mmCIF file of C-alpha atoms and ligand atoms in Angstrom:
data_model
loop_
_atom_site.group_PDB
_atom_site.id
_atom_site.type_symbol
_atom_site.label_atom_id
_atom_site.label_comp_id
_atom_site.label_asym_id
_atom_site.label_seq_id
_atom_site.Cartn_x
_atom_site.Cartn_y
_atom_site.Cartn_z
ATOM 1 C CA MET I 1 78.064 86.248 86.839
ATOM 2 C CA GLY I 2 74.315 85.755 88.321
ATOM 3 C CA THR I 3 75.819 83.778 91.665
ATOM 4 C CA VAL I 4 77.900 86.528 92.558
ATOM 5 C CA PHE I 5 75.245 88.968 92.770
ATOM 6 C CA ARG I 6 73.563 86.393 95.575
ATOM 7 C CA ASN I 7 76.839 86.210 97.545
ATOM 8 C CA PRO I 8 76.514 88.476 100.559
ATOM 9 C CA ALA I 9 80.630 89.299 100.107
ATOM 10 C CA PHE I 10 80.064 90.765 97.093
ATOM 11 C CA VAL I 11 76.942 92.591 97.953
ATOM 12 C CA THR I 12 78.829 93.914 101.223
ATOM 13 C CA LEU I 13 81.671 94.793 99.079
ATOM 14 C CA LEU I 14 79.552 96.880 96.454
ATOM 15 C CA VAL I 15 78.108 98.617 100.297
ATOM 16 C CA VAL I 16 81.155 99.680 101.704
ATOM 17 C CA PHE I 17 82.539 101.094 98.183
ATOM 18 C CA GLY I 18 79.153 103.231 98.128
ATOM 19 C CA LEU I 19 80.266 104.302 101.606
ATOM 20 C CA LEU I 20 83.704 105.021 100.435
ATOM 21 C CA ALA I 21 82.687 106.928 97.787
ATOM 22 C CA VAL I 22 79.725 108.801 99.700
ATOM 23 C CA VAL I 23 82.702 109.394 102.453
ATOM 24 C CA ALA I 24 85.086 110.686 100.269
ATOM 25 C CA ALA I 25 82.313 113.205 98.337
ATOM 26 C CA ILE I 26 81.361 114.600 101.611
ATOM 27 C CA LEU I 27 84.330 114.540 104.070
ATOM 28 C CA VAL I 28 87.501 115.093 101.623
ATOM 29 C CA PRO I 29 87.874 118.952 100.572
ATOM 30 C CA TRP I 30 87.851 118.867 96.717
ATOM 31 C CA GLY I 31 88.384 122.748 97.005
ATOM 32 C CA PRO I 32 88.640 125.544 96.334
ATOM 33 C CA PRO I 33 91.225 126.657 96.515
ATOM 34 C CA ALA I 34 92.311 124.687 93.134
ATOM 35 C CA THR I 35 95.699 123.695 92.445
ATOM 36 C CA PRO I 36 97.494 126.575 91.014
ATOM 37 C CA SER I 37 97.739 126.883 87.118
ATOM 38 C CA ARG I 38 100.639 125.365 85.571
ATOM 39 C CA ALA I 39 102.302 128.604 84.625
ATOM 40 C CA ALA I 40 101.704 129.918 88.456
ATOM 41 C CA GLN I 41 103.817 126.801 89.174
ATOM 42 C CA LEU I 42 106.878 127.345 86.740
ATOM 43 C CA ALA I 43 106.869 130.904 87.862
ATOM 44 C CA ALA I 44 107.414 129.980 91.417
ATOM 45 C CA VAL I 45 110.295 127.565 90.243
ATOM 46 C CA ALA I 46 111.655 130.185 88.249
ATOM 47 C CA LYS I 47 111.822 132.210 91.500
ATOM 48 C CA LEU I 48 113.413 129.857 93.613
ATOM 49 C CA PRO I 49 117.295 129.736 94.080
ATOM 50 C CA PRO I 50 118.746 127.341 91.117
ATOM 51 C CA GLU I 51 120.575 125.506 93.394
ATOM 52 C CA VAL I 52 118.012 124.431 95.427
ATOM 53 C CA VAL I 53 116.201 122.758 92.825
ATOM 54 C CA ALA I 54 119.026 121.463 91.440
ATOM 55 C CA ALA I 55 119.950 119.692 94.061
ATOM 56 C CA GLY I 56 116.348 118.200 94.778
ATOM 57 C CA LYS I 57 116.215 117.029 91.537
ATOM 58 C CA ALA I 58 119.665 115.353 91.906
ATOM 59 C CA PHE I 59 118.738 113.896 95.098
ATOM 60 C CA ALA I 60 115.384 112.808 93.380
ATOM 61 C CA ALA I 61 117.751 111.031 90.461
ATOM 62 C CA ALA I 62 119.959 109.544 92.750
ATOM 63 C CA THR I 63 117.115 107.580 95.003
ATOM 64 C CA ARG I 64 114.259 106.770 92.601
ATOM 65 C CA PRO I 65 115.905 103.834 90.796
ATOM 66 C CA GLY I 66 116.356 101.977 94.402
ATOM 67 C CA SER I 67 112.967 102.759 94.819
ATOM 68 C CA TYR I 68 110.845 101.403 91.989
ATOM 69 C CA LEU I 69 113.413 98.287 91.820
ATOM 70 C CA SER I 70 112.485 97.593 95.749
ATOM 71 C CA MET I 71 109.034 98.196 94.491
ATOM 72 C CA GLY I 72 109.474 96.227 91.514
ATOM 73 C CA ILE I 73 111.042 93.491 93.542
ATOM 74 C CA GLY I 74 108.786 93.661 96.530
ATOM 75 C CA LEU I 75 105.662 92.693 94.096
ATOM 76 C CA VAL I 76 107.468 90.086 92.401
ATOM 77 C CA VAL I 77 108.098 88.100 95.218
ATOM 78 C CA ALA I 78 104.531 88.617 96.553
ATOM 79 C CA LEU I 79 103.089 87.216 93.599
ATOM 80 C CA VAL I 80 105.687 84.228 93.130
ATOM 81 C CA LEU I 81 104.793 83.108 97.168
ATOM 82 C CA GLY I 82 101.187 83.895 96.485
ATOM 83 C CA LEU I 83 100.442 82.573 93.147
ATOM 84 C CA THR I 84 102.600 79.182 93.000
ATOM 85 C CA PRO I 85 102.065 76.585 95.354
ATOM 86 C CA ILE I 86 105.608 78.082 96.953
ATOM 87 C CA GLY I 87 103.943 79.879 99.720
ATOM 88 C CA ALA I 88 101.842 76.795 100.771
ATOM 89 C CA THR I 89 104.850 74.967 101.031
ATOM 90 C CA ILE I 90 106.356 76.938 103.299
ATOM 91 C CA VAL I 91 103.503 77.754 105.641
ATOM 92 C CA ALA I 92 103.146 73.822 105.507
ATOM 93 C CA ALA I 93 106.661 73.649 106.736
ATOM 94 C CA CYS I 94 106.823 75.951 109.456
ATOM 95 C CA GLY I 95 103.588 74.329 110.743
ATOM 96 C CA ARG I 96 105.631 70.691 110.824
ATOM 97 C CA VAL I 97 107.843 72.109 113.543
ATOM 98 C CA PHE I 98 105.180 71.880 115.780
ATOM 99 C CA GLY I 99 103.371 68.689 114.365
ATOM 100 C CA GLY I 100 100.992 70.999 111.662
ATOM 101 C CA HIS I 101 98.971 72.691 114.235
ATOM 102 C CA TRP I 102 97.070 75.172 112.679
ATOM 103 C CA LEU I 103 97.969 78.053 114.874
ATOM 104 C CA ALA I 104 102.228 77.146 113.607
ATOM 105 C CA GLU I 105 101.305 77.884 110.122
ATOM 106 C CA ALA I 106 98.763 80.780 110.845
ATOM 107 C CA VAL I 107 101.633 82.626 112.852
ATOM 108 C CA LEU I 108 104.884 81.115 111.960
ATOM 109 C CA GLY I 109 104.301 80.227 108.608
ATOM 110 C CA GLY I 110 102.432 83.837 108.035
ATOM 111 C CA LEU I 111 105.466 85.741 109.715
ATOM 112 C CA ALA I 112 107.769 83.794 107.843
ATOM 113 C CA ILE I 113 106.177 84.966 104.691
ATOM 114 C CA MET I 114 105.858 88.373 105.795
ATOM 115 C CA ILE I 115 109.848 88.533 106.683
ATOM 116 C CA ILE I 116 110.710 86.820 103.567
ATOM 117 C CA SER I 117 108.766 89.381 101.621
ATOM 118 C CA GLN I 118 110.340 92.401 103.341
ATOM 119 C CA ALA I 119 113.884 91.081 103.668
ATOM 120 C CA VAL I 120 114.291 90.590 99.613
ATOM 121 C CA THR I 121 114.290 94.595 99.458
ATOM 122 C CA LEU I 122 116.939 94.820 102.490
ATOM 123 C CA PRO I 123 119.946 94.900 100.422
ATOM 124 C CA LEU I 124 118.107 98.165 98.237
ATOM 125 C CA SER I 125 117.222 99.899 101.854
ATOM 126 C CA ALA I 126 121.031 99.676 102.408
ATOM 127 C CA TRP I 127 121.729 101.097 99.424
ATOM 128 C CA ARG I 128 119.642 104.056 100.017
ATOM 129 C CA HIS I 129 121.223 104.336 103.039
ATOM 130 C CA THR I 130 124.651 105.040 101.690
ATOM 131 C CA ILE I 131 123.108 107.530 99.336
ATOM 132 C CA LEU I 132 121.411 109.389 102.141
ATOM 133 C CA VAL I 133 124.612 109.156 103.994
ATOM 134 C CA ARG I 134 126.473 110.895 100.970
ATOM 135 C CA TYR I 135 123.986 113.477 100.330
ATOM 136 C CA GLY I 136 123.653 114.509 104.091
ATOM 137 C CA MET I 137 120.663 113.564 105.022
ATOM 138 C CA SER I 138 121.166 110.723 107.247
ATOM 139 C CA THR I 139 122.825 111.507 110.457
ATOM 140 C CA GLN I 140 123.036 107.328 111.214
ATOM 141 C CA GLY I 141 125.996 105.320 111.389
ATOM 142 C CA TRP I 142 125.252 101.763 110.363
ATOM 143 C CA GLY I 143 124.821 100.826 113.837
ATOM 144 C CA GLY I 144 121.717 103.014 114.154
ATOM 145 C CA TRP I 145 120.503 101.817 110.781
ATOM 146 C CA ILE I 146 120.666 97.947 111.565
ATOM 147 C CA ALA I 147 119.109 99.236 115.114
ATOM 148 C CA ASP I 148 116.061 100.638 113.100
ATOM 149 C CA VAL I 149 115.657 97.545 110.879
ATOM 150 C CA ALA I 150 115.650 95.583 113.855
ATOM 151 C CA ARG I 151 112.946 97.709 115.679
ATOM 152 C CA SER I 152 110.626 97.596 112.608
ATOM 153 C CA TYR I 153 111.157 93.733 112.201
ATOM 154 C CA ALA I 154 109.836 93.923 115.869
ATOM 155 C CA VAL I 155 107.047 96.019 114.838
ATOM 156 C CA THR I 156 106.149 93.528 112.354
ATOM 157 C CA ILE I 157 106.480 90.325 114.307
ATOM 158 C CA VAL I 158 104.275 91.211 117.121
ATOM 159 C CA VAL I 159 101.204 93.223 115.118
ATOM 160 C CA GLY I 160 101.524 90.497 112.499
ATOM 161 C CA ALA I 161 101.160 87.316 115.045
ATOM 162 C CA LEU I 162 98.601 89.137 116.628
ATOM 163 C CA ILE I 163 96.589 89.553 113.559
ATOM 164 C CA LEU I 164 97.405 86.328 112.136
ATOM 165 C CA ALA I 165 96.239 84.138 115.301
ATOM 166 C CA ALA I 166 93.303 87.167 115.526
ATOM 167 C CA PHE I 167 92.053 86.232 111.890
ATOM 168 C CA TYR I 168 92.877 82.406 111.505
ATOM 169 C CA GLY I 169 91.240 81.894 114.853
ATOM 170 C CA LEU I 170 88.157 83.787 113.734
ATOM 171 C CA THR I 171 87.656 81.563 110.465
ATOM 172 C CA ARG I 172 88.018 78.320 112.418
ATOM 173 C CA LEU I 173 85.412 79.749 115.263
ATOM 174 C CA SER I 174 82.683 80.969 112.247
ATOM 175 C CA PRO I 175 84.114 78.755 109.177
ATOM 176 C CA GLN I 176 80.906 80.465 106.787
ATOM 177 C CA GLN I 177 80.565 84.150 108.456
ATOM 178 C CA TRP I 178 84.087 84.901 109.490
ATOM 179 C CA TRP I 179 84.342 87.412 106.602
ATOM 180 C CA ALA I 180 81.470 89.833 107.770
ATOM 181 C CA TRP I 181 83.238 89.354 111.007
ATOM 182 C CA ALA I 182 86.819 89.817 110.282
ATOM 183 C CA ALA I 183 85.655 92.727 107.729
ATOM 184 C CA GLY I 184 83.961 94.783 110.941
ATOM 185 C CA GLY I 185 87.251 93.609 113.056
ATOM 186 C CA ALA I 186 89.824 94.962 110.469
ATOM 187 C CA ALA I 187 87.755 98.264 110.243
ATOM 188 C CA VAL I 188 87.918 98.455 114.160
ATOM 189 C CA LEU I 189 91.473 97.674 114.130
ATOM 190 C CA VAL I 190 92.526 100.530 111.956
ATOM 191 C CA MET I 191 90.697 103.082 114.337
ATOM 192 C CA LEU I 192 92.196 101.533 117.050
ATOM 193 C CA GLY I 193 95.550 101.437 115.201
ATOM 194 C CA SER I 194 95.012 105.338 114.421
ATOM 195 C CA ALA I 195 94.297 106.230 118.315
ATOM 196 C CA VAL I 196 97.186 104.007 119.976
ATOM 197 C CA TYR I 197 99.709 104.376 117.455
ATOM 198 C CA PRO I 198 101.219 107.809 118.742
ATOM 199 C CA ILE I 199 101.582 105.708 122.171
ATOM 200 C CA LEU I 200 102.707 102.315 121.523
ATOM 201 C CA ILE I 201 104.325 102.628 118.023
ATOM 202 C CA GLU I 202 105.969 106.193 117.394
ATOM 203 C CA PRO I 203 108.072 105.510 120.949
ATOM 204 C CA VAL I 204 109.577 102.389 119.779
ATOM 205 C CA PHE I 205 111.329 104.600 116.818
ATOM 206 C CA ASN I 206 111.713 108.275 118.557
ATOM 207 C CA SER I 207 111.928 109.834 121.852
ATOM 208 C CA PHE I 208 109.009 112.708 122.477
ATOM 209 C CA SER I 209 109.576 115.754 124.811
ATOM 210 C CA SER I 210 107.791 118.439 125.390
ATOM 211 C CA LEU I 211 108.858 121.839 123.554
ATOM 212 C CA ASP I 212 110.651 123.973 125.895
ATOM 213 C CA ASP I 213 108.736 126.854 127.627
ATOM 214 C CA GLY I 214 109.489 130.112 125.851
ATOM 215 C CA PRO I 215 108.741 132.654 123.426
ATOM 216 C CA LEU I 216 108.151 130.070 120.652
ATOM 217 C CA LYS I 217 106.157 127.900 122.502
ATOM 218 C CA THR I 218 103.978 130.801 123.563
ATOM 219 C CA GLU I 219 103.313 131.866 120.145
ATOM 220 C CA LEU I 220 102.580 128.689 119.068
ATOM 221 C CA LEU I 221 99.700 128.351 122.025
ATOM 222 C CA GLU I 222 98.104 131.632 121.488
ATOM 223 C CA MET I 223 97.715 130.827 117.749
ATOM 224 C CA ALA I 224 96.361 127.571 118.945
ATOM 225 C CA GLU I 225 93.844 129.068 121.000
ATOM 226 C CA ARG I 226 93.088 131.654 118.388
ATOM 227 C CA ASP I 227 92.422 129.028 115.897
ATOM 228 C CA GLY I 228 89.928 126.966 118.648
ATOM 229 C CA VAL I 229 92.043 123.879 118.507
ATOM 230 C CA PRO I 230 92.512 122.607 122.296
ATOM 231 C CA VAL I 231 96.119 121.952 122.080
ATOM 232 C CA GLY I 232 97.586 121.145 125.898
ATOM 233 C CA ASP I 233 100.935 120.773 124.448
ATOM 234 C CA VAL I 234 103.691 120.627 121.467
ATOM 235 C CA LEU I 235 105.978 117.742 121.236
ATOM 236 C CA VAL I 236 109.490 117.417 120.010
ATOM 237 C CA ALA I 237 110.616 114.121 118.371
ATOM 238 C CA ASP I 238 114.421 113.627 118.550
ATOM 239 C CA ALA I 239 114.658 113.103 114.392
ATOM 240 C CA SER I 240 118.222 114.265 114.696
ATOM 241 C CA ARG I 241 118.986 110.672 115.806
ATOM 242 C CA ARG I 242 118.415 109.671 112.088
ATOM 243 C CA THR I 243 117.864 112.473 109.271
ATOM 244 C CA ASN I 244 118.556 116.410 108.953
ATOM 245 C CA ALA I 245 115.323 116.246 107.146
ATOM 246 C CA VAL I 246 112.712 118.838 108.710
ATOM 247 C CA ASN I 247 108.902 117.943 109.218
ATOM 248 C CA ALA I 248 105.479 118.152 111.393
ATOM 249 C CA TYR I 249 102.585 116.157 112.198
ATOM 250 C CA VAL I 250 99.377 115.504 113.442
ATOM 251 C CA SER I 251 98.842 111.529 114.779
ATOM 252 C CA GLY I 252 96.141 110.223 117.083
ATOM 253 C CA LEU I 253 92.761 110.342 117.842
ATOM 254 C CA GLY I 254 90.646 111.880 120.469
ATOM 255 C CA PRO I 255 92.984 112.219 123.545
ATOM 256 C CA THR I 256 95.959 110.648 121.993
ATOM 257 C CA ARG I 257 95.951 113.387 119.532
ATOM 258 C CA ARG I 258 99.202 115.536 119.488
ATOM 259 C CA ILE I 259 100.894 117.867 116.986
ATOM 260 C CA VAL I 260 104.751 116.851 116.872
ATOM 261 C CA VAL I 261 107.629 119.034 115.498
ATOM 262 C CA TYR I 262 111.157 117.356 114.558
ATOM 263 C CA ASP I 263 114.230 118.583 116.426
ATOM 264 C CA THR I 264 115.172 119.502 113.638
ATOM 265 C CA LEU I 265 112.744 122.099 112.855
ATOM 266 C CA LEU I 266 113.456 123.843 115.614
ATOM 267 C CA THR I 267 116.940 125.076 114.163
ATOM 268 C CA LYS I 268 114.519 127.287 111.484
ATOM 269 C CA PRO I 269 113.516 130.889 112.524
ATOM 270 C CA ASP I 270 110.628 130.843 114.662
ATOM 271 C CA ASP I 271 108.527 132.713 111.930
ATOM 272 C CA GLU I 272 108.678 129.358 109.841
ATOM 273 C CA VAL I 273 108.124 127.114 112.553
ATOM 274 C CA VAL I 274 104.579 128.886 113.357
ATOM 275 C CA SER I 275 103.858 128.886 109.744
ATOM 276 C CA VAL I 276 104.402 124.885 109.478
ATOM 277 C CA VAL I 277 102.280 124.384 113.138
ATOM 278 C CA ALA I 278 99.809 126.272 111.247
ATOM 279 C CA HIS I 279 99.595 123.900 108.742
ATOM 280 C CA GLU I 280 99.157 121.001 110.833
ATOM 281 C CA LEU I 281 96.795 123.152 113.207
ATOM 282 C CA GLY I 282 94.887 122.990 109.768
ATOM 283 C CA HIS I 283 94.754 118.878 109.977
ATOM 284 C CA ALA I 284 93.827 119.066 113.815
ATOM 285 C CA LYS I 285 90.874 121.591 113.020
ATOM 286 C CA ASN I 286 89.206 119.762 110.167
ATOM 287 C CA GLY I 287 89.769 116.303 111.962
ATOM 288 C CA ASP I 288 92.219 115.138 108.839
ATOM 289 C CA VAL I 289 93.445 112.028 110.839
ATOM 290 C CA TRP I 290 89.464 111.157 111.886
ATOM 291 C CA ILE I 291 89.242 111.436 107.572
ATOM 292 C CA GLY I 292 92.429 109.149 106.875
ATOM 293 C CA THR I 293 90.895 106.710 109.599
ATOM 294 C CA ALA I 294 87.227 106.659 108.078
ATOM 295 C CA LEU I 295 88.514 105.915 104.426
ATOM 296 C CA GLY I 296 91.312 103.027 106.115
ATOM 297 C CA ALA I 297 89.033 101.465 108.078
ATOM 298 C CA LEU I 298 86.269 101.066 105.032
ATOM 299 C CA GLY I 299 89.104 100.184 102.699
ATOM 300 C CA ALA I 300 90.240 97.357 104.953
ATOM 301 C CA ALA I 301 86.774 96.135 105.426
ATOM 302 C CA ALA I 302 86.256 96.012 101.792
ATOM 303 C CA GLY I 303 89.897 94.158 101.526
ATOM 304 C CA VAL I 304 88.385 91.296 103.261
ATOM 305 C CA CYS I 305 85.377 91.153 101.616
ATOM 306 C CA LEU I 306 87.369 90.498 98.395
ATOM 307 C CA LEU I 307 89.042 87.737 100.088
ATOM 308 C CA ALA I 308 85.701 86.247 100.925
ATOM 309 C CA LEU I 309 85.193 86.142 97.314
ATOM 310 C CA LEU I 310 88.718 84.585 96.114
ATOM 311 C CA GLY I 311 87.484 82.104 98.333
ATOM 312 C CA THR I 312 85.291 80.920 95.994
ATOM 313 C CA ALA I 313 87.396 80.076 93.062
ATOM 314 C CA THR I 314 87.966 76.830 94.600
ATOM 315 C CA GLY I 315 89.750 75.378 91.630
ATOM 316 C CA PHE I 316 92.339 77.909 91.628
ATOM 317 C CA LEU I 317 93.019 77.573 95.277
ATOM 318 C CA ARG I 318 93.453 73.913 94.787
ATOM 319 C CA ARG I 319 96.445 74.375 92.172
ATOM 320 C CA LEU I 320 98.141 76.392 94.885
ATOM 321 C CA GLY I 321 97.908 73.336 97.702
ATOM 322 C CA ILE I 322 95.264 75.298 99.674
ATOM 323 C CA ASP I 323 91.975 73.957 100.599
ATOM 324 C CA THR I 324 90.604 76.953 101.571
ATOM 325 C CA ILE I 325 90.727 80.833 101.609
ATOM 326 C CA THR I 326 90.546 80.064 105.323
ATOM 327 C CA SER I 327 93.478 78.052 105.235
ATOM 328 C CA PRO I 328 96.959 79.364 106.733
ATOM 329 C CA ARG I 329 98.254 77.827 103.862
ATOM 330 C CA GLY I 330 96.556 80.534 101.823
ATOM 331 C CA VAL I 331 98.362 83.394 103.976
ATOM 332 C CA ALA I 332 101.053 83.935 101.036
ATOM 333 C CA LEU I 333 97.925 84.331 98.839
ATOM 334 C CA LEU I 334 96.535 87.136 100.965
ATOM 335 C CA LEU I 335 99.567 88.799 101.065
ATOM 336 C CA ALA I 336 100.048 88.694 97.299
ATOM 337 C CA VAL I 337 96.360 90.202 97.030
ATOM 338 C CA PHE I 338 97.116 93.200 99.164
ATOM 339 C CA ALA I 339 100.219 94.093 97.431
ATOM 340 C CA VAL I 340 98.231 94.717 94.289
ATOM 341 C CA VAL I 341 95.376 96.105 96.012
ATOM 342 C CA GLY I 342 97.808 98.568 97.390
ATOM 343 C CA LEU I 343 99.291 99.318 94.024
ATOM 344 C CA VAL I 344 96.037 100.003 92.539
ATOM 345 C CA ALA I 345 95.011 102.048 96.478
ATOM 346 C CA THR I 346 98.370 104.275 96.208
ATOM 347 C CA PRO I 347 97.565 106.766 93.450
ATOM 348 C CA ILE I 348 93.688 107.028 95.401
ATOM 349 C CA GLN I 349 95.163 107.645 98.698
ATOM 350 C CA ASN I 350 97.226 109.944 97.417
ATOM 351 C CA ILE I 351 94.586 112.114 95.822
ATOM 352 C CA VAL I 352 92.621 112.420 98.629
ATOM 353 C CA SER I 353 95.839 113.086 100.618
ATOM 354 C CA ARG I 354 96.955 115.820 98.521
ATOM 355 C CA SER I 355 93.382 117.479 98.661
ATOM 356 C CA ILE I 356 93.638 117.429 102.520
ATOM 357 C CA GLU I 357 96.800 118.900 102.367
ATOM 358 C CA LEU I 358 96.211 121.460 100.298
ATOM 359 C CA ARG I 359 93.182 122.972 102.816
ATOM 360 C CA ALA I 360 95.503 122.737 105.413
ATOM 361 C CA ASP I 361 98.176 124.555 103.467
ATOM 362 C CA GLU I 362 95.017 127.474 102.869
ATOM 363 C CA HIS I 363 94.661 127.465 106.828
ATOM 364 C CA ALA I 364 98.115 128.217 107.484
ATOM 365 C CA LEU I 365 97.871 130.935 105.024
ATOM 366 C CA GLU I 366 94.471 132.269 106.584
ATOM 367 C CA LEU I 367 95.321 131.682 110.253
ATOM 368 C CA THR I 368 98.803 133.704 109.937
ATOM 369 C CA GLY I 369 97.952 135.977 107.194
ATOM 370 C CA ASP I 370 101.553 135.918 105.914
ATOM 371 C CA PRO I 371 102.438 134.263 102.553
ATOM 372 C CA ASP I 372 105.783 135.328 102.859
ATOM 373 C CA THR I 373 106.885 133.298 105.657
ATOM 374 C CA PHE I 374 104.679 130.277 103.836
ATOM 375 C CA ILE I 375 107.179 130.943 100.899
ATOM 376 C CA ARG I 376 110.333 131.024 102.759
ATOM 377 C CA MET I 377 109.561 128.129 104.872
ATOM 378 C CA GLN I 378 108.768 125.861 101.960
ATOM 379 C CA THR I 379 111.793 126.970 100.360
ATOM 380 C CA THR I 380 113.793 126.372 103.679
ATOM 381 C CA LEU I 381 111.668 122.699 103.663
ATOM 382 C CA ALA I 382 112.793 122.217 99.988
ATOM 383 C CA GLU I 383 116.576 122.767 100.467
ATOM 384 C CA THR I 384 116.943 121.058 104.012
ATOM 385 C CA ASN I 385 114.759 117.977 102.814
ATOM 386 C CA LEU I 386 116.482 118.063 99.108
ATOM 387 C CA SER I 387 113.057 118.097 97.659
ATOM 388 C CA ASP I 388 111.955 117.727 93.681
ATOM 389 C CA VAL I 389 110.249 121.023 93.608
ATOM 390 C CA ASP I 390 108.566 120.218 90.728
ATOM 391 C CA PRO I 391 108.854 116.461 89.853
ATOM 392 C CA PRO I 392 107.286 114.928 86.585
ATOM 393 C CA VAL I 393 103.621 114.922 86.524
ATOM 394 C CA TRP I 394 102.988 111.153 85.882
ATOM 395 C CA LEU I 395 105.017 110.682 89.314
ATOM 396 C CA HIS I 396 103.569 112.962 91.426
ATOM 397 C CA TRP I 397 99.979 112.009 90.290
ATOM 398 C CA TYR I 398 101.033 108.351 91.415
ATOM 399 C CA PHE I 399 103.381 108.908 94.781
ATOM 400 C CA GLY I 400 103.119 112.428 95.628
ATOM 401 C CA SER I 401 101.020 112.906 99.104
ATOM 402 C CA HIS I 402 101.309 116.348 99.094
ATOM 403 C CA PRO I 403 101.005 118.830 96.642
ATOM 404 C CA THR I 404 104.629 120.176 95.112
ATOM 405 C CA THR I 405 106.702 122.932 96.906
ATOM 406 C CA ALA I 406 106.148 124.735 93.046
ATOM 407 C CA GLN I 407 102.120 124.390 93.755
ATOM 408 C CA ARG I 408 102.616 125.587 97.732
ATOM 409 C CA ILE I 409 104.411 128.420 96.487
ATOM 410 C CA ALA I 410 102.306 129.424 93.637
ATOM 411 C CA LEU I 411 99.406 128.904 96.093
ATOM 412 C CA ALA I 412 100.755 131.746 98.432
ATOM 413 C CA GLU I 413 101.656 133.854 95.790
ATOM 414 C CA GLY I 414 97.965 133.747 95.078
ATOM 415 C CA PHE I 415 96.890 134.616 98.743
ATOM 416 C CA PRO I 416 94.746 136.290 99.602
ATOM 417 C CA TRP I 417 92.197 134.751 97.339
HETATM 418 ZN ZN1 ZN K 1 99.964 117.871 106.049
#
């Protein structure tokens, strides 16, 4: 126990956790407003059309088993590859094609492990697609679906190869201090990723165009002006090529920041679109992408420190056929660690996300001063997206990135506070 406190990676990990706690305490809005009471939520559900509530429950019941199974299988496969010698064996085999060169092991071996881990859940993704089609949510045929899968694999291969080559190159350049460089590099990469995501990754999946000039655009830009949020343009994503769901979001940092609405949203009444965009302006005004990025950057740095600590368990590594944690043969172990960390981090991320979303809802209500349209918009969203308006509490605690429809309507019912 005494030695771990003298390990610089452990000390750094404690410092990063401290920073995470401070950033989360200061920047995440912990209320008010508080999440509405259970009684207020139930009253909100009672006022919704029963067929909307029933459709959301039916869709959730159809899709949840596949999602859980997919999570479970993904985790089991990551653990089997990472915690047995199988992972190291696969990486070594990939390296042998190029005479056992470290770069071949790192990139080909690493990608092989990543692609196996993704591919095992592909049948469940296909099953999910059939459910989405049956419920009228997906507008894609198999051709479009396969093209999407191919795009996402291409992104994994390109981004994965760059990160694997950089990480294992770094461990060779600095065999002792690699973890400090990698922790800093991971944090910078998260920030950079957040900034370039809208211009490098989003266009792989969708086309974006400027919202057509007209009364709606004028109203949205005027509202942004009134809100003190400089918005040059509102972008429309061609989401209808794969879904009937409606959505809007803010992405990017600084010069790449943008407000995007799905083209499917534009089929809804203008005042409901205004209400949605008012919520997104809340994210832009409060710098929510910055908050998420800062927490993500610190989390990534913490993950690297954790790997360095794991590297001290040399006996354990040897049993897996790995000399050191910095050997490409250990890539499956690293991915297994990240899979477990992700499982623990998911509910924490969602607690933070729900607080941020609640503040954006509050902002939308204050900016528009129109709770009735907000409630109608939430009803439309639930109806179109087949949302479970009041999911089981523990499920929502773990998986819910936004307040539930019941909570959001109850919030508006209580406005002004
Ligand atoms: Zn939001």
